[in-house]
Amino acid sequence: MILHTTEVTPLPGYRLFLRFNNGAAGEVDLSAELEGEVFEPLRDPALFATASQHPVMRTVAWGNGADLAPEFLFELMQTQRGERAA
């Protein structure tokens, strides 16, 4: 199975609620990940709030064209929960 997101909801504090096609769901904190030319602009709360489910890539994408791989998001969510990646 190819991992992808099925639900993306932006939350305050540079967090996202995510649901994946493998049944996993939860919050991920991206505050430490917003670095570099593409991601640093997402520190603007209004731009971060544009996070949504990309209809083709089926991952998180923002209004400025930034996106993150679902595998990265899933692993980060598990790490932040203190779980081991599957």
mmCIF file of C-alpha atoms in Angstrom:
data_model
loop_
_atom_site.group_PDB
_atom_site.id
_atom_site.type_symbol
_atom_site.label_atom_id
_atom_site.label_comp_id
_atom_site.label_asym_id
_atom_site.label_seq_id
_atom_site.Cartn_x
_atom_site.Cartn_y
_atom_site.Cartn_z
ATOM 1 C CA MET A 1 0.000 0.000 0.000
ATOM 2 C CA ILE A 2 1.251 3.443 -0.895
ATOM 3 C CA LEU A 3 0.866 5.748 2.099
ATOM 4 C CA HIS A 4 -1.093 8.957 1.646
ATOM 5 C CA THR A 5 -3.148 11.373 3.689
ATOM 6 C CA THR A 6 -6.935 11.270 3.586
ATOM 7 C CA GLU A 7 -7.595 14.273 5.839
ATOM 8 C CA VAL A 8 -5.601 17.437 6.525
ATOM 9 C CA THR A 9 -6.681 20.082 9.032
ATOM 10 C CA PRO A 10 -4.426 23.014 9.967
ATOM 11 C CA LEU A 11 -4.335 23.831 13.687
ATOM 12 C CA PRO A 12 -2.824 26.728 15.675
ATOM 13 C CA GLY A 13 0.851 26.570 16.609
ATOM 14 C CA TYR A 14 2.074 25.141 13.283
ATOM 15 C CA ARG A 15 0.298 21.852 13.929
ATOM 16 C CA LEU A 16 -1.760 19.688 11.607
ATOM 17 C CA PHE A 17 -4.337 17.024 12.268
ATOM 18 C CA LEU A 18 -3.722 14.242 9.759
ATOM 19 C CA ARG A 19 -5.487 11.027 8.853
ATOM 20 C CA PHE A 20 -3.735 8.433 6.706
ATOM 21 C CA ASN A 21 -5.072 5.686 4.457
ATOM 22 C CA ASN A 22 -3.613 3.050 6.816
ATOM 23 C CA GLY A 23 -6.053 4.154 9.543
ATOM 24 C CA ALA A 24 -3.539 6.148 11.611
ATOM 25 C CA ALA A 25 -4.537 9.651 12.679
ATOM 26 C CA GLY A 26 -3.210 12.349 14.956
ATOM 27 C CA GLU A 27 -1.502 15.672 15.278
ATOM 28 C CA VAL A 28 1.933 16.590 14.032
ATOM 29 C CA ASP A 29 3.866 19.672 15.167
ATOM 30 C CA LEU A 30 5.783 21.232 12.283
ATOM 31 C CA SER A 31 7.200 24.205 14.196
ATOM 32 C CA ALA A 32 10.745 22.766 14.109
ATOM 33 C CA GLU A 33 10.481 21.815 10.414
ATOM 34 C CA LEU A 34 9.682 25.218 8.890
ATOM 35 C CA GLU A 35 13.123 26.116 7.599
ATOM 36 C CA GLY A 36 14.511 26.911 4.190
ATOM 37 C CA GLU A 37 13.327 28.887 1.218
ATOM 38 C CA VAL A 38 10.091 26.967 0.647
ATOM 39 C CA PHE A 39 9.024 26.217 4.225
ATOM 40 C CA GLU A 40 10.085 29.335 6.171
ATOM 41 C CA PRO A 41 7.247 31.421 4.669
ATOM 42 C CA LEU A 42 4.853 28.977 6.379
ATOM 43 C CA ARG A 43 5.766 30.642 9.686
ATOM 44 C CA ASP A 44 3.138 33.196 8.669
ATOM 45 C CA PRO A 45 0.057 31.776 10.441
ATOM 46 C CA ALA A 46 -2.231 32.860 7.597
ATOM 47 C CA LEU A 47 -0.145 30.981 5.028
ATOM 48 C CA PHE A 48 0.228 27.930 7.305
ATOM 49 C CA ALA A 49 -3.570 27.861 7.594
ATOM 50 C CA THR A 50 -3.808 27.219 3.829
ATOM 51 C CA ALA A 51 -2.683 23.617 4.433
ATOM 52 C CA SER A 52 -4.965 21.196 2.635
ATOM 53 C CA GLN A 53 -5.144 17.775 1.034
ATOM 54 C CA HIS A 54 -3.562 17.957 -2.431
ATOM 55 C CA PRO A 55 -6.066 16.292 -4.783
ATOM 56 C CA VAL A 56 -3.453 14.534 -6.932
ATOM 57 C CA MET A 57 -0.430 13.967 -4.665
ATOM 58 C CA ARG A 58 -2.665 13.086 -1.677
ATOM 59 C CA THR A 59 -0.473 14.770 0.884
ATOM 60 C CA VAL A 60 -0.323 18.140 2.629
ATOM 61 C CA ALA A 61 0.171 21.137 0.374
ATOM 62 C CA TRP A 62 0.113 24.874 1.052
ATOM 63 C CA GLY A 63 -0.881 27.934 -0.945
ATOM 64 C CA ASN A 64 2.753 28.805 -1.708
ATOM 65 C CA GLY A 65 3.374 25.439 -3.407
ATOM 66 C CA ALA A 66 5.148 23.792 -0.463
ATOM 67 C CA ASP A 67 4.298 20.167 0.252
ATOM 68 C CA LEU A 68 5.555 17.367 2.485
ATOM 69 C CA ALA A 69 5.755 13.668 1.719
ATOM 70 C CA PRO A 70 3.184 11.560 3.556
ATOM 71 C CA GLU A 71 5.925 9.166 4.699
ATOM 72 C CA PHE A 72 7.781 12.033 6.382
ATOM 73 C CA LEU A 73 4.610 13.252 8.083
ATOM 74 C CA PHE A 74 3.683 9.757 9.283
ATOM 75 C CA GLU A 75 7.147 9.112 10.706
ATOM 76 C CA LEU A 76 7.229 12.539 12.380
ATOM 77 C CA MET A 77 3.807 11.912 13.929
ATOM 78 C CA GLN A 78 4.985 8.593 15.348
ATOM 79 C CA THR A 79 8.249 10.087 16.632
ATOM 80 C CA GLN A 80 6.397 12.926 18.348
ATOM 81 C CA ARG A 81 4.095 10.370 19.992
ATOM 82 C CA GLY A 82 7.092 8.351 21.163
ATOM 83 C CA GLU A 83 6.216 5.424 18.904
ATOM 84 C CA ARG A 84 8.520 3.452 16.660
ATOM 85 C CA ALA A 85 8.021 3.797 12.929
ATOM 86 C CA ALA A 86 6.448 0.703 11.383
#
